[in-house]
Short mmCIF file of C-alpha atoms in Angstrom, two decimals:
data_model
loop_
_atom_site.label_atom_id
_atom_site.label_comp_id
_atom_site.label_asym_id
_atom_site.label_seq_id
_atom_site.Cartn_x
_atom_site.Cartn_y
_atom_site.Cartn_z
CA UNK A 1 -28.70 -29.06 23.14
CA UNK A 2 -30.42 -32.18 21.47
CA UNK A 3 -27.74 -34.74 20.45
CA UNK A 4 -27.50 -35.34 16.66
CA UNK A 5 -29.45 -38.04 15.53
CA UNK A 6 -27.55 -41.34 14.39
CA UNK A 7 -26.79 -41.77 10.79
CA UNK A 8 -26.92 -44.84 8.37
CA UNK A 9 -24.22 -43.53 5.87
CA UNK A 10 -22.54 -40.31 5.12
CA UNK A 11 -25.45 -39.95 2.17
CA UNK A 12 -27.50 -38.69 5.39
CA UNK A 13 -25.23 -35.72 5.99
CA UNK A 14 -25.48 -32.44 4.12
CA UNK A 15 -22.32 -30.96 2.40
CA UNK A 16 -22.24 -27.17 2.67
CA UNK A 17 -22.14 -25.35 -0.74
CA UNK A 18 -19.37 -22.89 0.43
CA UNK A 19 -15.75 -23.85 1.20
CA UNK A 20 -15.65 -21.64 4.30
CA UNK A 21 -18.43 -23.83 5.71
CA UNK A 22 -16.49 -27.00 4.87
CA UNK A 23 -13.59 -25.96 6.95
CA UNK A 24 -13.22 -28.53 9.88
CA UNK A 25 -11.41 -27.53 13.27
CA UNK A 26 -10.20 -24.21 12.11
CA UNK A 27 -12.62 -21.82 13.54
CA UNK A 28 -10.06 -18.94 14.39
CA UNK A 29 -8.44 -19.13 10.81
CA UNK A 30 -11.88 -19.48 9.18
CA UNK A 31 -12.97 -16.17 11.34
CA UNK A 32 -9.86 -14.28 10.12
CA UNK A 33 -10.35 -15.19 6.65
CA UNK A 34 -14.03 -13.81 6.66
CA UNK A 35 -12.68 -10.78 8.03
CA UNK A 36 -9.62 -10.33 5.54
CA UNK A 37 -12.29 -10.97 2.68
CA UNK A 38 -14.40 -8.23 3.92
CA UNK A 39 -11.79 -5.96 4.32
CA UNK A 40 -9.52 -7.12 1.44
CA UNK A 41 -6.61 -7.76 3.68
CA UNK A 42 -3.31 -9.94 3.27
CA UNK A 43 -3.09 -13.20 5.07
CA UNK A 44 -0.28 -15.43 6.20
CA UNK A 45 -1.27 -18.89 6.97
CA UNK A 46 1.29 -20.88 8.69
CA UNK A 47 0.71 -24.69 9.67
CA UNK A 48 1.69 -28.03 9.06
CA UNK A 49 0.92 -29.63 5.48
CA UNK A 50 -2.45 -30.86 4.89
CA UNK A 51 -4.20 -28.46 7.69
CA UNK A 52 -6.37 -26.71 5.23
CA UNK A 53 -4.29 -23.52 4.21
CA UNK A 54 -5.12 -24.08 0.34
CA UNK A 55 -9.08 -24.42 1.18
CA UNK A 56 -8.95 -21.40 3.54
CA UNK A 57 -7.23 -19.37 0.57
CA UNK A 58 -10.05 -20.45 -2.06
CA UNK A 59 -12.63 -20.07 0.77
CA UNK A 60 -11.61 -16.19 0.81
CA UNK A 61 -11.93 -15.55 -2.64
CA UNK A 62 -15.74 -17.10 -2.53
CA UNK A 63 -16.49 -14.74 0.24
CA UNK A 64 -15.10 -11.57 -1.69
CA UNK A 65 -17.56 -9.69 -3.86
CA UNK A 66 -17.02 -9.83 -7.59
CA UNK A 67 -16.59 -6.12 -8.03
CA UNK A 68 -14.63 -4.01 -10.43
CA UNK A 69 -13.70 -6.87 -12.71
CA UNK A 70 -11.87 -5.53 -16.01
CA UNK A 71 -11.15 -6.84 -19.09
CA UNK A 72 -7.42 -6.39 -20.49
CA UNK A 73 -6.43 -5.79 -23.86
CA UNK A 74 -2.79 -5.77 -25.27
CA UNK A 75 -2.62 -3.47 -28.61
CA UNK A 76 0.39 -3.14 -30.84
CA UNK A 77 1.83 0.15 -30.69
CA UNK A 78 2.76 1.40 -34.12
CA UNK A 79 5.04 4.35 -32.60
CA UNK A 80 7.01 2.03 -30.66
CA UNK A 81 7.03 -1.65 -31.86
CA UNK A 82 8.56 -3.04 -28.51
CA UNK A 83 6.44 -1.19 -26.38
CA UNK A 84 3.05 -2.59 -26.60
CA UNK A 85 0.02 -0.51 -25.03
CA UNK A 86 -2.54 -1.96 -22.56
CA UNK A 87 -6.36 -0.89 -22.49
CA UNK A 88 -8.33 -1.57 -19.51
CA UNK A 89 -12.21 -2.34 -20.26
CA UNK A 90 -15.16 -3.14 -18.02
CA UNK A 91 -15.65 -7.02 -17.84
CA UNK A 92 -17.20 -8.56 -21.24
CA UNK A 93 -16.30 -6.01 -23.33
CA UNK A 94 -12.56 -6.86 -24.71
CA UNK A 95 -13.89 -9.86 -27.15
CA UNK A 96 -16.29 -7.75 -28.78
CA UNK A 97 -13.64 -4.92 -29.41
CA UNK A 98 -10.96 -7.26 -30.69
CA UNK A 99 -13.30 -9.22 -32.87
CA UNK A 100 -14.45 -5.80 -34.61
CA UNK A 101 -10.75 -4.56 -34.97
CA UNK A 102 -9.70 -7.76 -36.70
CA UNK A 103 -12.79 -7.72 -38.93
CA UNK A 104 -11.68 -4.26 -39.69
CA UNK A 105 -8.29 -5.11 -40.54
CA UNK A 106 -9.46 -8.51 -42.77
CA UNK A 107 -11.50 -5.84 -44.82
CA UNK A 108 -8.48 -3.57 -45.13
CA UNK A 109 -6.19 -6.50 -46.18
CA UNK A 110 -8.94 -7.85 -48.70
CA UNK A 111 -9.12 -4.15 -50.01
CA UNK A 112 -5.60 -3.90 -50.78
CA UNK A 113 -4.99 -7.05 -52.42
CA UNK A 114 -7.82 -6.85 -54.55
CA UNK A 115 -6.87 -3.34 -55.83
CA UNK A 116 -3.07 -4.43 -56.44
CA UNK A 117 -4.62 -7.62 -57.96
CA UNK A 118 -6.30 -5.88 -60.42
CA UNK A 119 -3.38 -3.53 -61.09
CA UNK A 120 -1.01 -6.50 -61.70
CA UNK A 121 -3.58 -8.15 -64.22
CA UNK A 122 -3.97 -4.72 -65.96
CA UNK A 123 -0.10 -4.46 -66.30
CA UNK A 124 0.23 -7.81 -67.86
CA UNK A 125 -2.61 -7.29 -70.15
CA UNK A 126 -1.33 -4.19 -71.25
CA UNK A 127 2.28 -5.43 -71.60
CA UNK A 128 0.66 -8.50 -74.16
CA UNK A 129 -1.10 -5.51 -76.17
CA UNK A 130 2.15 -3.55 -76.45
CA UNK A 131 3.91 -6.38 -77.42
CA UNK A 132 1.85 -7.34 -80.23
CA UNK A 133 1.51 -3.69 -81.53
CA UNK A 134 4.83 -2.22 -80.60
CA UNK A 135 7.77 -4.25 -79.44
CA UNK A 136 8.29 -7.49 -77.16
CA UNK A 137 10.28 -5.62 -74.70
CA UNK A 138 7.15 -4.05 -73.54
CA UNK A 139 5.99 -7.49 -72.28
CA UNK A 140 9.39 -7.64 -70.21
CA UNK A 141 8.74 -4.14 -68.70
CA UNK A 142 5.11 -5.44 -67.92
CA UNK A 143 6.55 -8.40 -66.08
CA UNK A 144 8.73 -6.36 -64.05
CA UNK A 145 6.14 -3.87 -63.29
CA UNK A 146 3.55 -6.89 -62.36
CA UNK A 147 6.58 -8.38 -60.01
CA UNK A 148 6.95 -4.84 -58.29
CA UNK A 149 3.19 -4.45 -57.70
CA UNK A 150 3.11 -7.91 -56.26
CA UNK A 151 5.78 -7.26 -53.62
CA UNK A 152 4.20 -4.11 -52.89
CA UNK A 153 1.01 -6.10 -52.28
CA UNK A 154 2.76 -8.36 -49.91
CA UNK A 155 4.30 -5.54 -47.96
CA UNK A 156 1.01 -3.48 -47.67
CA UNK A 157 -1.00 -6.86 -46.62
CA UNK A 158 1.50 -7.49 -43.87
CA UNK A 159 1.38 -3.64 -42.72
CA UNK A 160 -2.14 -4.01 -42.20
CA UNK A 161 -1.63 -7.16 -39.75
CA UNK A 162 0.84 -4.78 -37.55
CA UNK A 163 -2.05 -2.68 -35.98
CA UNK A 164 -3.89 -5.55 -34.40
CA UNK A 165 -4.73 -6.22 -30.51
CA UNK A 166 -5.64 -9.42 -28.53
CA UNK A 167 -7.25 -10.20 -25.19
CA UNK A 168 -5.03 -10.52 -22.23
CA UNK A 169 -7.43 -11.00 -19.44
CA UNK A 170 -11.43 -11.62 -20.42
CA UNK A 171 -13.82 -11.65 -17.50
CA UNK A 172 -16.68 -12.15 -19.68
CA UNK A 173 -19.73 -13.73 -17.60
CA UNK A 174 -17.35 -14.22 -14.35
CA UNK A 175 -19.66 -13.82 -11.42
CA UNK A 176 -17.03 -14.35 -8.69
CA UNK A 177 -13.75 -12.92 -7.48
CA UNK A 178 -10.82 -14.54 -9.30
CA UNK A 179 -8.84 -17.18 -7.19
CA UNK A 180 -5.39 -18.10 -8.71
CA UNK A 181 -2.95 -20.42 -7.04
CA UNK A 182 0.51 -19.69 -8.14
CA UNK A 183 2.07 -22.17 -6.04
CA UNK A 184 5.32 -23.34 -7.61
CA UNK A 185 5.28 -20.86 -10.50
CA UNK A 186 8.40 -19.35 -11.51
CA UNK A 187 9.14 -15.69 -12.16
CA UNK A 188 7.57 -15.71 -15.51
CA UNK A 189 4.21 -17.48 -14.31
CA UNK A 190 3.90 -15.39 -11.49
CA UNK A 191 4.87 -11.95 -13.05
CA UNK A 192 4.16 -12.46 -16.59
CA UNK A 193 6.39 -12.95 -19.43
CA UNK A 194 7.00 -12.52 -23.45
CA UNK A 195 7.26 -15.66 -25.29
CA UNK A 196 10.48 -16.18 -27.20
CA UNK A 197 9.94 -16.01 -30.93
CA UNK A 198 12.08 -18.19 -33.01
CA UNK A 199 11.27 -16.39 -36.23
CA UNK A 200 12.90 -12.90 -35.30
CA UNK A 201 13.35 -11.44 -39.17
CA UNK A 202 12.62 -11.90 -42.61
CA UNK A 203 9.10 -11.00 -42.36
CA UNK A 204 8.15 -13.93 -40.55
CA UNK A 205 8.39 -12.50 -36.97
CA UNK A 206 5.55 -12.44 -34.64
CA UNK A 207 4.29 -9.15 -33.33
CA UNK A 208 5.31 -8.18 -29.95
CA UNK A 209 1.98 -7.78 -28.55
CA UNK A 210 1.20 -11.06 -29.75
CA UNK A 211 4.08 -12.81 -27.44
CA UNK A 212 2.58 -11.05 -24.13
CA UNK A 213 1.28 -13.37 -21.59
CA UNK A 214 -0.07 -12.40 -18.41
CA UNK A 215 1.05 -13.53 -14.90
CA UNK A 216 -0.76 -14.98 -11.94
CA UNK A 217 -0.71 -12.02 -10.29
CA UNK A 218 -2.37 -10.01 -13.11
CA UNK A 219 -4.89 -13.11 -13.52
CA UNK A 220 -5.82 -12.48 -9.81
CA UNK A 221 -6.76 -8.72 -10.45
CA UNK A 222 -9.40 -7.82 -7.84
CA UNK A 223 -9.38 -11.15 -6.50
CA UNK A 224 -7.01 -13.56 -4.47
CA UNK A 225 -3.36 -14.72 -5.33
CA UNK A 226 -2.41 -17.77 -3.37
CA UNK A 227 1.23 -18.84 -3.06
CA UNK A 228 1.82 -21.88 -0.97
CA UNK A 229 5.26 -23.09 0.13
CA UNK A 230 6.59 -19.65 -0.25
CA UNK A 231 10.15 -20.63 0.43
CA UNK A 232 10.29 -22.20 -3.22
CA UNK A 233 9.63 -18.68 -4.37
CA UNK A 234 13.45 -16.92 -5.03
CA UNK A 235 13.89 -13.48 -2.77
CA UNK A 236 13.97 -11.33 -6.07
CA UNK A 237 10.42 -12.78 -7.31
CA UNK A 238 9.17 -11.94 -3.78
CA UNK A 239 10.84 -8.46 -3.79
CA UNK A 240 9.15 -7.95 -7.24
CA UNK A 241 5.77 -9.25 -6.02
CA UNK A 242 5.76 -7.02 -3.19
CA UNK A 243 6.57 -3.95 -5.33
CA UNK A 244 3.60 -5.00 -7.65
CA UNK A 245 1.15 -5.56 -4.59
CA UNK A 246 2.19 -2.05 -3.55
CA UNK A 247 1.77 -0.06 -6.89
CA UNK A 248 -1.50 -2.31 -8.19
CA UNK A 249 -0.08 -2.67 -11.50
CA UNK A 250 2.94 -4.45 -12.98
CA UNK A 251 4.31 -4.13 -16.79
CA UNK A 252 4.89 -7.49 -18.55
CA UNK A 253 8.52 -7.83 -19.68
CA UNK A 254 10.55 -11.09 -20.86
CA UNK A 255 11.78 -12.59 -17.84
CA UNK A 256 14.97 -14.31 -19.76
CA UNK A 257 17.84 -12.31 -21.13
CA UNK A 258 18.42 -14.47 -23.83
CA UNK A 259 14.79 -14.27 -25.41
CA UNK A 260 13.71 -12.66 -28.37
CA UNK A 261 11.45 -10.56 -26.23
CA UNK A 262 13.91 -9.39 -23.94
CA UNK A 263 13.54 -5.53 -25.12
CA UNK A 264 9.64 -6.00 -25.01
CA UNK A 265 7.84 -4.20 -22.12
CA UNK A 266 4.03 -3.37 -21.98
CA UNK A 267 2.47 -0.54 -20.28
CA UNK A 268 1.66 -1.60 -16.67
CA UNK A 269 -0.84 -4.16 -16.36
CA UNK A 270 -3.38 -3.90 -13.50
CA UNK A 271 -2.85 -6.51 -10.71
CA UNK A 272 -4.49 -4.99 -7.25
CA UNK A 273 -4.92 -8.34 -5.66
CA UNK A 274 -5.17 -9.73 -2.18
CA UNK A 275 -2.08 -11.76 -1.35
CA UNK A 276 -2.45 -15.20 0.67
CA UNK A 277 0.78 -16.65 1.50
CA UNK A 278 1.35 -20.08 3.06
CA UNK A 279 4.27 -21.99 4.49
CA UNK A 280 5.11 -24.58 7.19
CA UNK A 281 6.50 -23.06 10.56
CA UNK A 282 10.00 -23.93 9.68
CA UNK A 283 9.98 -21.90 6.42
CA UNK A 284 9.19 -18.33 7.95
CA UNK A 285 13.08 -17.39 7.43
CA UNK A 286 12.54 -17.88 3.63
CA UNK A 287 10.11 -14.90 3.11
CA UNK A 288 11.58 -11.71 2.30
CA UNK A 289 11.92 -9.45 5.08
CA UNK A 290 10.03 -6.62 3.47
CA UNK A 291 7.18 -8.97 2.35
CA UNK A 292 7.00 -10.17 5.92
CA UNK A 293 6.51 -6.81 7.25
CA UNK A 294 3.76 -5.79 4.80
CA UNK A 295 1.88 -9.06 5.68
CA UNK A 296 2.06 -8.01 9.35
CA UNK A 297 1.34 -4.36 8.77
CA UNK A 298 -1.60 -4.67 6.29
CA UNK A 299 -2.97 -8.08 6.86
CA UNK A 300 -3.16 -11.05 9.39
CA UNK A 301 -0.95 -13.93 10.34
CA UNK A 302 -2.63 -17.14 11.19
CA UNK A 303 -1.34 -20.41 12.74
CA UNK A 304 -3.60 -23.43 11.58
CA UNK A 305 -4.30 -26.17 14.03
CA UNK A 306 -2.78 -29.31 13.67
CA UNK A 307 -5.26 -31.25 16.15
CA UNK A 308 -8.55 -30.50 18.15
CA UNK A 309 -10.20 -31.78 21.11
CA UNK A 310 -11.87 -35.20 20.83
CA UNK A 311 -15.53 -34.27 21.54
CA UNK A 312 -18.79 -35.46 20.15
CA UNK A 313 -19.26 -32.53 18.11
CA UNK A 314 -15.77 -32.68 16.37
CA UNK A 315 -16.34 -36.32 15.91
CA UNK A 316 -19.45 -35.31 14.05
CA UNK A 317 -17.46 -32.63 12.14
CA UNK A 318 -15.02 -35.26 11.04
CA UNK A 319 -18.08 -37.29 9.93
CA UNK A 320 -18.99 -34.38 7.71
CA UNK A 321 -15.36 -34.14 6.53
CA UNK A 322 -15.74 -37.82 5.29
CA UNK A 323 -19.31 -36.92 3.33
CA UNK A 324 -17.28 -33.70 1.79
CA UNK A 325 -14.59 -36.18 0.49
CA UNK A 326 -16.77 -38.46 -0.92
CA UNK A 327 -18.68 -35.85 -2.76
CA UNK A 328 -15.49 -34.29 -3.68
CA UNK A 329 -14.08 -37.31 -5.37
CA UNK A 330 -17.24 -38.61 -7.03
CA UNK A 331 -15.86 -42.05 -7.76
CA UNK A 332 -16.39 -43.88 -4.21
CA UNK A 333 -19.38 -45.05 -2.45
CA UNK A 334 -20.83 -43.69 0.75
CA UNK A 335 -19.26 -44.53 4.21
CA UNK A 336 -21.54 -46.58 6.71
CA UNK A 337 -21.58 -45.17 10.28
CA UNK A 338 -19.08 -47.79 11.38
CA UNK A 339 -16.75 -46.80 8.66
CA UNK A 340 -16.89 -43.26 9.61
CA UNK A 341 -16.29 -44.39 13.17
CA UNK A 342 -13.21 -46.33 12.08
CA UNK A 343 -11.77 -42.89 10.27
CA UNK A 344 -12.48 -40.97 13.53
CA UNK A 345 -10.59 -43.53 15.48
CA UNK A 346 -7.67 -43.35 13.35
CA UNK A 347 -7.80 -39.61 13.43
CA UNK A 348 -7.53 -40.21 17.21
CA UNK A 349 -4.88 -42.50 17.20
CA UNK A 350 -2.80 -40.06 14.95
CA UNK A 351 -3.26 -37.31 17.24
CA UNK A 352 -2.83 -38.87 20.58
CA UNK A 353 -5.23 -39.25 23.83
CA UNK A 354 -8.20 -37.23 23.69
CA UNK A 355 -7.51 -35.27 20.56
CA UNK A 356 -8.40 -35.67 16.79
CA UNK A 357 -5.79 -34.99 13.65
CA UNK A 358 -6.52 -32.23 11.65
CA UNK A 359 -3.96 -33.10 9.06
CA UNK A 360 -6.93 -33.79 6.74
CA UNK A 361 -5.16 -34.15 3.55
CA UNK A 362 -3.57 -37.42 5.00
CA UNK A 363 -7.09 -38.45 6.24
CA UNK A 364 -8.80 -37.77 3.22
CA UNK A 365 -6.18 -40.30 1.42
CA UNK A 366 -7.20 -42.89 3.53
CA UNK A 367 -10.91 -42.05 3.04
CA UNK A 368 -10.15 -42.35 -0.70
CA UNK A 369 -8.18 -45.66 -0.69
CA UNK A 370 -10.91 -47.37 1.56
CA UNK A 371 -13.53 -46.23 -0.89
CA UNK A 372 -11.46 -47.64 -3.91
CA UNK A 373 -11.42 -51.09 -2.30
CA UNK A 374 -15.20 -50.60 -1.76
CA UNK A 375 -15.40 -49.61 -5.31
CA UNK A 376 -13.52 -52.61 -6.58
CA UNK A 377 -15.75 -55.01 -4.72
CA UNK A 378 -18.70 -53.35 -5.84
CA UNK A 379 -20.40 -52.75 -2.58
CA UNK A 380 -23.12 -50.08 -1.93
CA UNK A 381 -21.35 -48.50 0.97
CA UNK A 382 -17.97 -48.33 2.24
CA UNK A 383 -17.81 -50.35 5.26
CA UNK A 384 -15.43 -50.55 8.30
CA UNK A 385 -13.42 -53.63 7.09
CA UNK A 386 -12.37 -51.26 3.95
CA UNK A 387 -10.86 -48.73 6.25
CA UNK A 388 -9.24 -51.52 8.28
CA UNK A 389 -7.93 -52.86 5.05
CA UNK A 390 -6.75 -49.18 3.73
CA UNK A 391 -4.91 -48.39 6.97
CA UNK A 392 -1.61 -50.28 5.71
CA UNK A 393 -2.13 -48.68 2.07
CA UNK A 394 -2.34 -45.43 3.64
CA UNK A 395 0.84 -45.71 5.19
CA UNK A 396 3.81 -43.21 4.05
CA UNK A 397 6.95 -44.42 2.59
CA UNK A 398 8.84 -43.63 5.80
CA UNK A 399 6.33 -45.92 7.80
CA UNK A 400 6.66 -48.52 5.41
CA UNK A 401 10.51 -48.37 5.59
CA UNK A 402 10.48 -48.45 9.33
CA UNK A 403 7.92 -51.36 9.33
CA UNK A 404 10.28 -53.32 6.94
CA UNK A 405 13.54 -52.72 9.13
CA UNK A 406 11.74 -53.90 12.19
CA UNK A 407 10.78 -56.85 10.40
CA UNK A 408 6.80 -56.12 10.32
CA UNK A 409 4.46 -57.73 8.15
CA UNK A 410 4.77 -56.65 4.51
CA UNK A 411 1.57 -54.66 2.65
CA UNK A 412 -1.29 -57.10 2.22
CA UNK A 413 -2.35 -57.64 -1.43
CA UNK A 414 -5.03 -55.39 -2.95
CA UNK A 415 -7.95 -57.30 -4.32
CA UNK A 416 -11.54 -58.30 -3.44
CA UNK A 417 -12.26 -60.70 -0.43
CA UNK A 418 -13.67 -63.35 -2.88
CA UNK A 419 -9.98 -62.88 -4.76
CA UNK A 420 -8.04 -63.34 -1.53
CA UNK A 421 -9.87 -66.10 -0.36
CA UNK A 422 -9.41 -68.01 -3.88
CA UNK A 423 -13.26 -68.19 -4.52
CA UNK A 424 -14.30 -67.26 -8.17
#
């Protein structure tokens, strides 16, 4: 194999367009993700923080075809006000349907308002004529009739608003399978909810269908739902998530008993999603046993690597990682070849002899700090000296505390070389 030509900077490196091709050092996991995307299988990713689990999940959505996408509309139910109806439409049709429905309602409201307005005016005019010709009491009767017509007008106009609808899920123009990151979501954000309405009576209340909000599982329909740190999700929410995944649909109801929408429940909303769950190795016991069983029986379990062998090819891959971070950040200059070598050496130091770390989120922090220092100085490239200056700034709080307790040097000041040397 011909050795790769030396580079002058990361500007010479091509950054792949697809996320799956940007994955570094996780060849086995990437192969599983390709297979799972093709067959629409669930995946459990287990590994140390920063080893690329979220990137693998996002890459899976990019690999899946954008087929079967649907718009979802929630419609008022005149027969059962607290049970809004759900309607599924081909992608891109919901907005036009809702707009047409609202235009129709607006025309009805204007027609009713106009007719009763004419009736009110006619009653007052007739009352004035009769007051002059017959008796003043006729005017009083006309005023009473006008007030009654005005109240009727308000109630009829309000009634024309009840039969509305709104778009719940809009896929117009979407060309990729959805990817929804539900990490840290509470029950309502994950499974859908009904917003609380402070105006619950007196004619000011919001119609139930206007309060319905889809959850992440509904927004991920026909795509990928990603839940990192699964241990932060309650066992009850995990059980409901499992039920929804098994049935492929889940009704939306209020998740809080004290909410004004506690009695509201929609028809089932589609949620045919592919689940990707991620956690650290010590958190496996936090996964609901039934959910874990489904992941094992209907999907894949993958352990991500936290280090790789130090070879010329893997060093070159880390150089591409630096180029990817520069492109992703968009605010830091490219790295020179010496700066890339300094980053690679730091990756080796963190992993031990003959190895390179794959905790790339932390390594990406070093790249950005070094780039920030170069940007402050206004240099064309990030050099090795910037990487060296970034090392103490990239230390974790634990490392800083350990250095402080052992009498180690304090962090060096942040500034340009000229500022630190006292020159202007």
